[in-house]
């Protein structure tokens, strides 16, 4: 996961050693105290790594193994965490949030029990990847873990629980107030359109000349996830957005005075 600090698409100006990357990643994760926020951060960084790898190798599609059970759990947990804006993409058969890369979910119509029976019948080995909640001793380890326990207990008594949730979630659409060109830097969810009259955080006025700060390029859910972090501890493609926006703003201001090479 530490490779997120040196993705080809988003690497910092100076190359970093793998040891330095690992230290930065460990420092970032240790600064997050909430298990829920840690799971959120790992999930978003993992998706960013997969998208970056796919782009660098010119893969247009990536297949995900999300089952109907996992998607239903994410529907409820994301709602609890204030990530409602991301649900249309999280539940879609094809997630197109990341530019030039589409994430497909071919297993979204099968519950985890059906998949387990299929694997056992055909003697297929299951790749088990440990996560933060693998050894969790209580359902209250995190919001995701508690939601998983809740949904699975409901499914045991009511077989149609998961598919009912998915049918309800399929009706969700992006708000007309969201802007397709402004996306959260961490999860790529469309952000609300900026209010032309809102006060900027830099000078507490409506001057219109100040550039957006990094926090303004994060959705509500990601702002809560990173609330315990200093922006400088995040990967460069997030932490350096303010500097890039400022440089672009300066470039726009002097573009009429620049001399062009006609040769």
Tab-separated table of N, CA and C in Angstrom, residues 2-7 9-14 16 21 24 28 45 185 214 231-244:
chain	number	residue	atom	x	y	z
A	2	UNK	N	2.088	1.160	0.509
A	2	UNK	CA	2.924	2.351	0.571
A	2	UNK	C	3.254	2.905	-0.810
A	3	UNK	N	3.028	2.096	-1.869
A	3	UNK	CA	3.291	2.571	-3.237
A	3	UNK	C	2.372	3.705	-3.629
A	4	UNK	N	1.333	3.962	-2.848
A	4	UNK	CA	0.412	5.058	-3.154
A	4	UNK	C	1.139	6.398	-3.113
A	5	UNK	N	2.286	6.467	-2.382
A	5	UNK	CA	3.035	7.713	-2.292
A	5	UNK	C	3.946	7.923	-3.502
A	6	UNK	N	3.961	6.953	-4.422
A	6	UNK	CA	4.849	7.092	-5.578
A	6	UNK	C	4.221	6.527	-6.840
A	7	UNK	N	2.899	6.648	-6.976
A	7	UNK	CA	2.250	6.232	-8.211
A	7	UNK	C	2.773	7.062	-9.372
A	9	UNK	N	1.268	8.204	-11.895
A	9	UNK	CA	0.384	9.304	-12.267
A	9	UNK	C	0.405	10.445	-11.256
A	10	UNK	N	0.792	10.154	-10.017
A	10	UNK	CA	0.641	11.160	-8.975
A	10	UNK	C	1.903	11.327	-8.133
A	11	UNK	N	3.045	10.874	-8.605
A	11	UNK	CA	4.251	10.891	-7.780
A	11	UNK	C	4.696	12.322	-7.482
A	12	UNK	N	5.380	12.486	-6.406
A	12	UNK	CA	5.906	13.788	-6.029
A	12	UNK	C	7.074	14.151	-6.937
A	13	UNK	N	7.538	15.383	-6.799
A	13	UNK	CA	8.615	15.852	-7.662
A	13	UNK	C	9.880	15.030	-7.475
A	14	UNK	N	10.202	14.697	-6.243
A	14	UNK	CA	11.411	13.923	-5.967
A	14	UNK	C	11.063	12.462	-5.760
A	16	UNK	N	11.058	8.759	-4.207
A	16	UNK	CA	11.232	8.347	-2.833
A	16	UNK	C	11.605	6.876	-2.784
A	21	UNK	N	8.711	5.436	1.664
A	21	UNK	CA	7.286	5.280	1.388
A	21	UNK	C	6.607	4.500	2.503
A	24	UNK	N	6.222	6.633	5.603
A	24	UNK	CA	5.163	7.631	5.454
A	24	UNK	C	3.794	6.985	5.570
A	28	UNK	N	1.084	7.758	8.479
A	28	UNK	CA	-0.266	8.208	8.146
A	28	UNK	C	-1.318	7.338	8.834
A	45	UNK	N	-7.389	4.037	-0.850
A	45	UNK	CA	-6.030	3.983	-1.379
A	45	UNK	C	-5.826	2.737	-2.237
A	185	UNK	N	-10.806	14.088	-4.137
A	185	UNK	CA	-9.461	13.608	-4.465
A	185	UNK	C	-9.188	12.220	-3.913
A	214	UNK	N	-7.089	22.150	0.136
A	214	UNK	CA	-7.201	20.701	-0.050
A	214	UNK	C	-8.509	20.157	0.512
A	231	UNK	N	-3.030	17.363	6.476
A	231	UNK	CA	-3.099	17.178	5.028
A	231	UNK	C	-1.739	16.772	4.457
A	232	UNK	N	-0.666	17.261	5.063
A	232	UNK	CA	0.679	16.971	4.553
A	232	UNK	C	1.035	15.491	4.666
A	233	UNK	N	0.329	14.739	5.516
A	233	UNK	CA	0.625	13.316	5.680
A	233	UNK	C	-0.080	12.447	4.645
A	234	UNK	N	-0.989	13.035	3.897
A	234	UNK	CA	-1.687	12.292	2.863
A	234	UNK	C	-0.795	12.135	1.636
A	235	UNK	N	-1.127	11.209	0.729
A	235	UNK	CA	-0.331	11.053	-0.501
A	235	UNK	C	-0.245	12.365	-1.276
A	236	UNK	N	0.815	12.563	-2.054
A	236	UNK	CA	1.048	13.843	-2.734
A	236	UNK	C	-0.100	14.296	-3.626
A	237	UNK	N	-0.783	13.360	-4.270
A	237	UNK	CA	-1.841	13.795	-5.191
A	237	UNK	C	-3.019	14.427	-4.449
A	238	UNK	N	-3.048	14.299	-3.127
A	238	UNK	CA	-4.060	14.970	-2.313
A	238	UNK	C	-3.451	16.182	-1.614
A	239	UNK	N	-2.322	15.975	-0.963
A	239	UNK	CA	-1.732	17.028	-0.141
A	239	UNK	C	-1.213	18.204	-0.963
A	240	UNK	N	-0.853	17.980	-2.221
A	240	UNK	CA	-0.262	19.048	-3.026
A	240	UNK	C	-1.259	19.741	-3.937
A	241	UNK	N	-2.539	19.464	-3.758
A	241	UNK	CA	-3.530	20.070	-4.642
A	241	UNK	C	-3.566	21.585	-4.483
A	242	UNK	N	-3.397	22.066	-3.234
A	242	UNK	CA	-3.433	23.508	-3.010
A	242	UNK	C	-2.303	24.199	-3.763
A	243	UNK	N	-1.105	23.598	-3.738
A	243	UNK	CA	0.038	24.186	-4.453
A	243	UNK	C	-0.202	24.180	-5.961
A	244	UNK	N	-0.763	23.067	-6.476
A	244	UNK	CA	-1.024	23.004	-7.922
A	244	UNK	C	-2.086	24.018	-8.333
